[in-house]
PDB file of C-alpha atoms in Angstrom:
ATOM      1  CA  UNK A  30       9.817  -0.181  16.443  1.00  0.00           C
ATOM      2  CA  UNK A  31      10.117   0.405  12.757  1.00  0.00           C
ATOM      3  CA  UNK A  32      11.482   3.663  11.432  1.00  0.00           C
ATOM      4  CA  UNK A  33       9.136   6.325  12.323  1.00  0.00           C
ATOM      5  CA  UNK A  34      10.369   8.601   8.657  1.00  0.00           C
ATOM      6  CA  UNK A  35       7.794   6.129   7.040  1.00  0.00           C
ATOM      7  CA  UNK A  36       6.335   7.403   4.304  1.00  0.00           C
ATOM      8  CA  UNK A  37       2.614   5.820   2.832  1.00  0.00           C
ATOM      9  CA  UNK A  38       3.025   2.124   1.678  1.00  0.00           C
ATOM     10  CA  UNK A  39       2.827   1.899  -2.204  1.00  0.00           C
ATOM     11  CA  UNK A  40      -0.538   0.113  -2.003  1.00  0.00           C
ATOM     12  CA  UNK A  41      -2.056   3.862  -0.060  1.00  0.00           C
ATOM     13  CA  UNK A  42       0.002   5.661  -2.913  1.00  0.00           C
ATOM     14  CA  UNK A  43      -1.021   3.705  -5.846  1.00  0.00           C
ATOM     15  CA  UNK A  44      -5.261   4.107  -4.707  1.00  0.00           C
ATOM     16  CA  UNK A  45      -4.544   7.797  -4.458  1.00  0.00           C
ATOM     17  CA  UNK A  46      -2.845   8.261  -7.768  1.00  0.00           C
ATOM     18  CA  UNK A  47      -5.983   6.045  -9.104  1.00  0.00           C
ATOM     19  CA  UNK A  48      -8.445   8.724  -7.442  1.00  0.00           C
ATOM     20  CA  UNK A  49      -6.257  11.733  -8.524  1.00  0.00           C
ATOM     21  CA  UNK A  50      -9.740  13.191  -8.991  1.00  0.00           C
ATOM     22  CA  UNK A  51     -11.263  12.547  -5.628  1.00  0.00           C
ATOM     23  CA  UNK A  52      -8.128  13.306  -3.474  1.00  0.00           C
ATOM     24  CA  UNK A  53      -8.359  16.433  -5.204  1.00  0.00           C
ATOM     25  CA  UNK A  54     -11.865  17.534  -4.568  1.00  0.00           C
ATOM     26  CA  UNK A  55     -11.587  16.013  -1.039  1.00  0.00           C
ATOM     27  CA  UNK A  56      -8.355  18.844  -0.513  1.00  0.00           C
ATOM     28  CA  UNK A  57     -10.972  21.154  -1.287  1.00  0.00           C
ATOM     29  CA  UNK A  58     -13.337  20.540   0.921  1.00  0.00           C
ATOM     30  CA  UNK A  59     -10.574  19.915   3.798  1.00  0.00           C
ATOM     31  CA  UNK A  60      -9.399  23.363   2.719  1.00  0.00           C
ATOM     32  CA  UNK A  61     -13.311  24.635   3.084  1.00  0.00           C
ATOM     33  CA  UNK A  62     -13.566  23.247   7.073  1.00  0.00           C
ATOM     34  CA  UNK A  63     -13.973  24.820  10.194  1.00  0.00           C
ATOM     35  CA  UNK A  64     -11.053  24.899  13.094  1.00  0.00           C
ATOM     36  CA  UNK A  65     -11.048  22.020  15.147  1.00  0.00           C
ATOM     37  CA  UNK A  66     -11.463  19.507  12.065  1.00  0.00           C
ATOM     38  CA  UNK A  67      -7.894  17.693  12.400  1.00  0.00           C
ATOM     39  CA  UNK A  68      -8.788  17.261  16.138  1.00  0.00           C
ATOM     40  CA  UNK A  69     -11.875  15.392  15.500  1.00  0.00           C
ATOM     41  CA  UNK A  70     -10.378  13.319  13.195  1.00  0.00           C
ATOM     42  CA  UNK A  71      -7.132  12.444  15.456  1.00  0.00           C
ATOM     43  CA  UNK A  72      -9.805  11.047  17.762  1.00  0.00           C
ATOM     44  CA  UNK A  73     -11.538   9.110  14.835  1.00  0.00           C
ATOM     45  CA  UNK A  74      -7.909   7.686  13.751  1.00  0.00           C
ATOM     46  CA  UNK A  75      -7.236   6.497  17.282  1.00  0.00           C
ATOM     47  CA  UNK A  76     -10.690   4.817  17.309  1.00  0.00           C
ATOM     48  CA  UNK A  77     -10.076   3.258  13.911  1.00  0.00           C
ATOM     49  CA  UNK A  78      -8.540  -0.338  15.398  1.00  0.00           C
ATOM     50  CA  UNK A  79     -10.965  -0.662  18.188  1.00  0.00           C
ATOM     51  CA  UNK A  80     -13.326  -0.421  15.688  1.00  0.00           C
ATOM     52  CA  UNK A  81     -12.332  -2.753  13.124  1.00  0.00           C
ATOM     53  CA  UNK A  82     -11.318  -5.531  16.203  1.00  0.00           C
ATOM     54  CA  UNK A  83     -15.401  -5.492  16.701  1.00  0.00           C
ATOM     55  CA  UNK A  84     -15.567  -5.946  12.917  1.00  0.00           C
ATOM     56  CA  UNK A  85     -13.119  -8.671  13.012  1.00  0.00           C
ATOM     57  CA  UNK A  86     -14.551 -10.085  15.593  1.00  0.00           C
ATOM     58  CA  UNK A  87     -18.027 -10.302  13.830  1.00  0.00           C
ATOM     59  CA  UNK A  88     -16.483 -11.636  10.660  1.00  0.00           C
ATOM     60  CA  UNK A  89     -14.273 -14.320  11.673  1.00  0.00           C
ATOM     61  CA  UNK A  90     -11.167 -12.392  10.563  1.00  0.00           C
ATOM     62  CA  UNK A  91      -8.056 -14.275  10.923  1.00  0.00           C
ATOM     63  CA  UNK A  92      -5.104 -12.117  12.425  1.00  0.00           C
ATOM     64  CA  UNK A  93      -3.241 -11.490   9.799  1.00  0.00           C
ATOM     65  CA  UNK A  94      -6.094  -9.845   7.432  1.00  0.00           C
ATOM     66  CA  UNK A  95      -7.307  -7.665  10.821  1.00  0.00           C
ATOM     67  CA  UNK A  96      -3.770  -6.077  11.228  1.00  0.00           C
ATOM     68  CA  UNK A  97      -3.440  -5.305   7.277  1.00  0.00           C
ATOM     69  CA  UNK A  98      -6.632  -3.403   7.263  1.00  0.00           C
ATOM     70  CA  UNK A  99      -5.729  -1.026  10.404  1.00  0.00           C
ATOM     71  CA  UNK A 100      -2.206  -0.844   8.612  1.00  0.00           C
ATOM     72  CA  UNK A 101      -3.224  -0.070   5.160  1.00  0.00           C
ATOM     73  CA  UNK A 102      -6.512   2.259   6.622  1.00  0.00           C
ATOM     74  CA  UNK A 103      -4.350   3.778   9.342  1.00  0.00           C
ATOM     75  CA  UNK A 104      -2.137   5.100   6.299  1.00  0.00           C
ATOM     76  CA  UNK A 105      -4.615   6.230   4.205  1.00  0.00           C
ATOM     77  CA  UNK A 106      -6.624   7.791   7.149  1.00  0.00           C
ATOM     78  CA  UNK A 107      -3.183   9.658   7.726  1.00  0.00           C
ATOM     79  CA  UNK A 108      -3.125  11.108   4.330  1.00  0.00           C
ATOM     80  CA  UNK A 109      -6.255  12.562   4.749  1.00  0.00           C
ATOM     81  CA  UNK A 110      -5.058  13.839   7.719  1.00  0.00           C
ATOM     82  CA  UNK A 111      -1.788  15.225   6.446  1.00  0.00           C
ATOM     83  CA  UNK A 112      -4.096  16.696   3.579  1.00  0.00           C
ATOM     84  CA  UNK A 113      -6.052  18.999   5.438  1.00  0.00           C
ATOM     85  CA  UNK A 114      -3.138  20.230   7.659  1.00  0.00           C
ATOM     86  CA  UNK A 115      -0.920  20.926   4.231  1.00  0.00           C
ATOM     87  CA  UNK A 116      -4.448  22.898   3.022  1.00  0.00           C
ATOM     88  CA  UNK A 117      -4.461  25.054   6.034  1.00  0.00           C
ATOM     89  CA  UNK A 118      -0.894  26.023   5.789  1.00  0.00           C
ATOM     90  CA  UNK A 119      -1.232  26.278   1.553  1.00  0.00           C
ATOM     91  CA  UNK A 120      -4.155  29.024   2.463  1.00  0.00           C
ATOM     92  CA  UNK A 121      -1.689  30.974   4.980  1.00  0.00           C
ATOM     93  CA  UNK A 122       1.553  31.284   2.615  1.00  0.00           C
ATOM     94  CA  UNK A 123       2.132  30.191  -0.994  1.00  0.00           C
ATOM     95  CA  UNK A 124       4.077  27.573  -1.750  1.00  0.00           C
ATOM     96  CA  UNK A 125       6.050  25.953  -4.627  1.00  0.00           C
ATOM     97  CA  UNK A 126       5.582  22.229  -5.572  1.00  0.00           C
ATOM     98  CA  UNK A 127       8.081  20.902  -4.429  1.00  0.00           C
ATOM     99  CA  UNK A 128       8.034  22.825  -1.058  1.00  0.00           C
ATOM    100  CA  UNK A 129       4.201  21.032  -0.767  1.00  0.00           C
ATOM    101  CA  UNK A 130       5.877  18.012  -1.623  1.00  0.00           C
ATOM    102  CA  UNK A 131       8.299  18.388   1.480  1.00  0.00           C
ATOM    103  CA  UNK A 132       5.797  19.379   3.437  1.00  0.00           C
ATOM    104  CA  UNK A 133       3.745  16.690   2.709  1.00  0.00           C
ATOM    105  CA  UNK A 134       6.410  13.958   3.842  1.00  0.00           C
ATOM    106  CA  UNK A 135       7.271  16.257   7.201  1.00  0.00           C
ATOM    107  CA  UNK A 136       3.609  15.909   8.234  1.00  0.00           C
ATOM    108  CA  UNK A 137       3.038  12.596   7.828  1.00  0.00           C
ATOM    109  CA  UNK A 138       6.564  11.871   9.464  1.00  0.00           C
ATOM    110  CA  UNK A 139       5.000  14.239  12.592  1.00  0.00           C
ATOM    111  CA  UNK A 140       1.706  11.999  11.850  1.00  0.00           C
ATOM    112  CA  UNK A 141       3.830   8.563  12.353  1.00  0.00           C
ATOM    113  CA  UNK A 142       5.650  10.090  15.513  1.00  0.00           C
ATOM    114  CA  UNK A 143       2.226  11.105  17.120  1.00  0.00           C
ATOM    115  CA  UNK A 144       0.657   7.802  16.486  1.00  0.00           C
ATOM    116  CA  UNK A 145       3.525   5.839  18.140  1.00  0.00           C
ATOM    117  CA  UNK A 146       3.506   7.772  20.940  1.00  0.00           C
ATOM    118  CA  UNK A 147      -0.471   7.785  21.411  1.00  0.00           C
ATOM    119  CA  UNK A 148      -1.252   5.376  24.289  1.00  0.00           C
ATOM    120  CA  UNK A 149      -5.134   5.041  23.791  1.00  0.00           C
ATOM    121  CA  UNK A 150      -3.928   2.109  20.684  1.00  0.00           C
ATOM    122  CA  UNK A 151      -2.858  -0.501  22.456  1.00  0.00           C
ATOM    123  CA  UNK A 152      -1.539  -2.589  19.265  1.00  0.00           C
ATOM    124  CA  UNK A 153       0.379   0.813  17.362  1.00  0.00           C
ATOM    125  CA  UNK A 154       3.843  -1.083  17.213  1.00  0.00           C
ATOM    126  CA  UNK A 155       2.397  -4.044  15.828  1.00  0.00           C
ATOM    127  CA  UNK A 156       0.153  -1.421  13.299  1.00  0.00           C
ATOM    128  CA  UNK A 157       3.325   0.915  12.669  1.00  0.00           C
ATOM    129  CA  UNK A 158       5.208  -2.439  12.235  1.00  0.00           C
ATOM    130  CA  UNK A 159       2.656  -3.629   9.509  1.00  0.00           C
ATOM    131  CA  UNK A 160       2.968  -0.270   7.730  1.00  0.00           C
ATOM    132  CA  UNK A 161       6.192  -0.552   7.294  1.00  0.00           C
ATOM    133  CA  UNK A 162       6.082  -4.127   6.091  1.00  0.00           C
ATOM    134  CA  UNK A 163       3.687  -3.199   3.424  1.00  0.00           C
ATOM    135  CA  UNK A 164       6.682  -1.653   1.692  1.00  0.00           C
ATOM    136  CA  UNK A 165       7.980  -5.167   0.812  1.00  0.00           C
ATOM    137  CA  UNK A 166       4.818  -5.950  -1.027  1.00  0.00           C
ATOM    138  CA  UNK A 167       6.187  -4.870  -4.310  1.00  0.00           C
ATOM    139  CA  UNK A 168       9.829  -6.158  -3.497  1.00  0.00           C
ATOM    140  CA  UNK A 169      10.334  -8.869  -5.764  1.00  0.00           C
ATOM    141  CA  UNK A 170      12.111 -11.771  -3.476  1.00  0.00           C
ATOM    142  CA  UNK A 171      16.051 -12.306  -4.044  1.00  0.00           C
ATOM    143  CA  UNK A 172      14.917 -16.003  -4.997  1.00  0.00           C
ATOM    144  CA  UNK A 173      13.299 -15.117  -8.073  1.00  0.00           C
ATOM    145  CA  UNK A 174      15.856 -12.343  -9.029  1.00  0.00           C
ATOM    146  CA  UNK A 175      18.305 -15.377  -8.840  1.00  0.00           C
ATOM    147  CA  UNK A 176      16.367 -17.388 -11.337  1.00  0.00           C
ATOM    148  CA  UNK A 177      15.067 -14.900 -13.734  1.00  0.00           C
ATOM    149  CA  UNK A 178      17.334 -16.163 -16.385  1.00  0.00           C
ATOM    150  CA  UNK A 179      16.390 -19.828 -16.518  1.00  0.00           C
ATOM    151  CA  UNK A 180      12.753 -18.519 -17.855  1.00  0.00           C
ATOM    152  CA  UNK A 181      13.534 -16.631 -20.972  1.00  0.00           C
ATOM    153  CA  UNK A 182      11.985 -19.366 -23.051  1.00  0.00           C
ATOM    154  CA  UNK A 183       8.807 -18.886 -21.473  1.00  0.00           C
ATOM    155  CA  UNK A 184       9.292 -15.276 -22.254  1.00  0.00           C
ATOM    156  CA  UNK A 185       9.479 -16.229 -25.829  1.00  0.00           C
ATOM    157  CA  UNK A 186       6.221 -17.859 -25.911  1.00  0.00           C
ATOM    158  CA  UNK A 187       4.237 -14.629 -24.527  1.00  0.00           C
ATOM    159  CA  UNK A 188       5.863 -11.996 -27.384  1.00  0.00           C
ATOM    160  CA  UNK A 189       3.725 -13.273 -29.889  1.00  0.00           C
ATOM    161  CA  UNK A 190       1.657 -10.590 -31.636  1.00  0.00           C
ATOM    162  CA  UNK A 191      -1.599  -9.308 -30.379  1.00  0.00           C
ATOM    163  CA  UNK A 192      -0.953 -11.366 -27.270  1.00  0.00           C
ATOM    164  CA  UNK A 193      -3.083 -10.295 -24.186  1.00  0.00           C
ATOM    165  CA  UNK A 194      -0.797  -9.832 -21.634  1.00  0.00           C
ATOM    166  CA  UNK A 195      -2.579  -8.294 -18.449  1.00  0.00           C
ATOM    167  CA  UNK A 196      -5.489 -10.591 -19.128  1.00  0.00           C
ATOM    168  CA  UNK A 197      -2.851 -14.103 -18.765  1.00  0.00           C
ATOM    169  CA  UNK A 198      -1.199 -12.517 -15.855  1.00  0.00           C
ATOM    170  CA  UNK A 199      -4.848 -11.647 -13.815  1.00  0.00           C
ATOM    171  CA  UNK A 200      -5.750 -15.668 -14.997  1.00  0.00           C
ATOM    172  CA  UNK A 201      -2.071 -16.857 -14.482  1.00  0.00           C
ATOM    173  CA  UNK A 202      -2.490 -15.387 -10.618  1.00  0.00           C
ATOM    174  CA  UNK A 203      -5.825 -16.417  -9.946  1.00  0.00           C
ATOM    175  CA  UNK A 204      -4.882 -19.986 -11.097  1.00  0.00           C
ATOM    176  CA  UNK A 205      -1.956 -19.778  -8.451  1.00  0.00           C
ATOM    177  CA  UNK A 206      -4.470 -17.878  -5.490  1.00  0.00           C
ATOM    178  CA  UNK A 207      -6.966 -20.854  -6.057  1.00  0.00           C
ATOM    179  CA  UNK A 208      -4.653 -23.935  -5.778  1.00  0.00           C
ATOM    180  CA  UNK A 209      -4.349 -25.664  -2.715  1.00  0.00           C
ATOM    181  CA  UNK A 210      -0.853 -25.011  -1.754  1.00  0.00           C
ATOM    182  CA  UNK A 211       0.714 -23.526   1.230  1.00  0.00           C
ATOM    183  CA  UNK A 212       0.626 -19.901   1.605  1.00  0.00           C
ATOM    184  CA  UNK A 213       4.378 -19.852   1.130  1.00  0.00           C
ATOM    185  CA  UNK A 214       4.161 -21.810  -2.147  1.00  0.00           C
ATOM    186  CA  UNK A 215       1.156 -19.668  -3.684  1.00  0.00           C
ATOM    187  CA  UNK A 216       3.235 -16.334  -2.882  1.00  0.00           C
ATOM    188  CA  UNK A 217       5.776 -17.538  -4.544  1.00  0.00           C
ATOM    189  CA  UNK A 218       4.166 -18.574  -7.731  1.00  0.00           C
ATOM    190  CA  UNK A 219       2.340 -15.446  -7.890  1.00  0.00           C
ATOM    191  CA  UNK A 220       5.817 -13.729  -7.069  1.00  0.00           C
ATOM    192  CA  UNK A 221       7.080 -15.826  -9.809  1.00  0.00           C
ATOM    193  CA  UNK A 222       4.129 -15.137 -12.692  1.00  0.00           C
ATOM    194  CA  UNK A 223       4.240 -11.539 -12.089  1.00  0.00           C
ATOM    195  CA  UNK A 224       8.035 -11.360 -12.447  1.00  0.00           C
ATOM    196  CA  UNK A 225       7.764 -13.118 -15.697  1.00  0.00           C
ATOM    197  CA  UNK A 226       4.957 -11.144 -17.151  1.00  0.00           C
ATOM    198  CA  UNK A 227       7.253  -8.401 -15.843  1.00  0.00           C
ATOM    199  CA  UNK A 228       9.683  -9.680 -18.555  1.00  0.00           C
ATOM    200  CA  UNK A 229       7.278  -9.994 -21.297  1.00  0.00           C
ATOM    201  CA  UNK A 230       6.526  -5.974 -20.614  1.00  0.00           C
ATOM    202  CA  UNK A 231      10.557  -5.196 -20.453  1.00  0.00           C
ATOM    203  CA  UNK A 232      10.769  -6.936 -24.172  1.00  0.00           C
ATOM    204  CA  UNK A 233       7.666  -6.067 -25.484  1.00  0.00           C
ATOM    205  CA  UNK A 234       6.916  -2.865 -24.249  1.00  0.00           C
ATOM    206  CA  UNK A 235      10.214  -1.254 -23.015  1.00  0.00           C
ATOM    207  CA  UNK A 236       9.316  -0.539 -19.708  1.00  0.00           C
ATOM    208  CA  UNK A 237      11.734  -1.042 -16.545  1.00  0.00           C
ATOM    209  CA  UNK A 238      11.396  -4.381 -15.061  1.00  0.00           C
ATOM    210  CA  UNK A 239      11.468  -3.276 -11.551  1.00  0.00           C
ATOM    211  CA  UNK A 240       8.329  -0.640 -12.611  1.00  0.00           C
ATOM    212  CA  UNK A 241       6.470  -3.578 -14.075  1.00  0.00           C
ATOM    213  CA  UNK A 242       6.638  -5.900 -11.424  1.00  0.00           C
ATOM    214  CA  UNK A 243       6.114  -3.140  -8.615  1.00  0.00           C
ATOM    215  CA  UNK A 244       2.581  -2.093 -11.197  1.00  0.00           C
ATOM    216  CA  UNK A 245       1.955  -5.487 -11.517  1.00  0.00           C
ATOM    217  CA  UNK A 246       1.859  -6.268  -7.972  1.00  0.00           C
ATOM    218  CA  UNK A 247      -0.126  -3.106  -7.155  1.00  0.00           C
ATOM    219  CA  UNK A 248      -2.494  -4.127  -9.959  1.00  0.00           C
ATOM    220  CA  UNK A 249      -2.740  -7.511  -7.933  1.00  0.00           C
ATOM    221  CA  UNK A 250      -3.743  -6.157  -4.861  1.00  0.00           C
ATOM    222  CA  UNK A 251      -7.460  -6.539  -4.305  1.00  0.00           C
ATOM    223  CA  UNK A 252      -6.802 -10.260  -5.445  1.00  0.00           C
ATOM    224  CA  UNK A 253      -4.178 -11.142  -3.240  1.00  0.00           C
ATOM    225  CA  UNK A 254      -5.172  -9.390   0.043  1.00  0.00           C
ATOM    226  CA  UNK A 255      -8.346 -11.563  -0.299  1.00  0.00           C
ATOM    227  CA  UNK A 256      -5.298 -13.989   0.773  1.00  0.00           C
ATOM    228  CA  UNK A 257      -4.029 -12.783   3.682  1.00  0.00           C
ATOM    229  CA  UNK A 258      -2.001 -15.291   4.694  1.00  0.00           C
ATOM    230  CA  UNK A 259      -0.613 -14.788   1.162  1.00  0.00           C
ATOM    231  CA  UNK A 260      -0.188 -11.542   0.907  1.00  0.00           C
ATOM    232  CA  UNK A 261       1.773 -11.911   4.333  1.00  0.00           C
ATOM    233  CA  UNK A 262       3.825 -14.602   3.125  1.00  0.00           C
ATOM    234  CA  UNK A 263       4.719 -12.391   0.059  1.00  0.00           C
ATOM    235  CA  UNK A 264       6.251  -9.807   2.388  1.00  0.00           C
ATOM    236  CA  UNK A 265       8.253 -11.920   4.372  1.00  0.00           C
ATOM    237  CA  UNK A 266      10.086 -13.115   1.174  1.00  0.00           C
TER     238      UNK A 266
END
């Protein structure tokens, strides 16, 4: 089993900091609900992969795209979750930011801990296993950090001015999603393009290399999970 302290995967994190504004207004309404809410929805989480195996099922899913979604919608499901527990307890005592911020990751530790050990999901290692594999997503592989500085010429040709970077990463990445190579190989590339666009932003822009390629992957996501087989072979770089 993975570590159980396992905190939301990035890709959770990044869609909640993109919906500041509904998280928000959903904490209010979680605040607003009747006893007996974080019950129901237990029941609704542990339903969640039965559910999606029908969907899967009806779809033609391959394996590897069925397990990401009850990984990355177990997660955000346990947020929610999490949310409406730290509500209740914000309503009973006052509490600083960063104590909420403690709590937060307490609760959705207790949250991982009650999902391993709930026996109605048959397939919870495999989810909780996923979750934590998600992490990697934004990790850029060891291979490219070992090559980085053979492609500072490239670099070179992307500074000049009024240059549209986002736009020739999103059509340098679909380029690589669309090609007919292996899995492996398209990872890679896309790996590859987003570390040197990465680059271009350290030069250009001055921001951390290791925050641009971890934005620029979270950017990517909707386009690459299309992929699953992909995305998968991204995180087992």
């Amino acid at each position: 089993m993975p570590d159980i302290n396992l905190l939301p995967d990035p890709i959770t994190h990044f869609q909640r900091l993109q919906k500041a504004e509904v998280v928000t207004r959903r904490m209010k309404i979680v605040g607003e609900r009747k006893a007996g809410f974080n019950l129901r929805y237990w029941h609704r989480i542990v339903r969640v992969p039965g559910k999606l195996d029908r969907i899967g099922a009806a779809r033609g899913w391959p394996p590897e795209k069925l397990l990401l979604m009850k990984a990355l919608l177990t997660s955000r499901m346990g947020a929610y979750y999490v949310d409406h527990i730290l509500q209740r307890l914000k309503q009973l005592d006052a509490m600083t930011l960063q104590e909420e911020n403690q709590n937060w990751e307490k609760l959705y530790f207790s949250f991982i801990e009650r999902y391993r050990n709930e026996e109605r999901i048959h397939d919870r290692e495999q989810i909780l296993f996923e979750m934590a594999k998600i992490h990697r997503f934004v990790n850029p592989p060891s291979r490219l950090l070992e090559n980085r500085a053979r492609h500072w010429k490239l670099v070179e040709r992307f500074l000049a001015p009024g240059f549209d970077l986002d736009a020739a990463m999103t059509a340098e990445i679909r380029h690589a999603l669309e090609s007919q190579a292996a899995p492996t190989a398209k990872a890679f590339k896309v790996c590859f393009a987003v570390g040197l666009f990465a680059d271009v932003a350290e030069r250009s822009r001055g921001v951390n290399w290791m925050m641009a390629y971890e934005n620029g992957m979270l950017g990517l996501f909707d386009m690459i999970s299309a992929q699953p087989a992909v995305m998968h072979a991204i995180m087992d770089m």
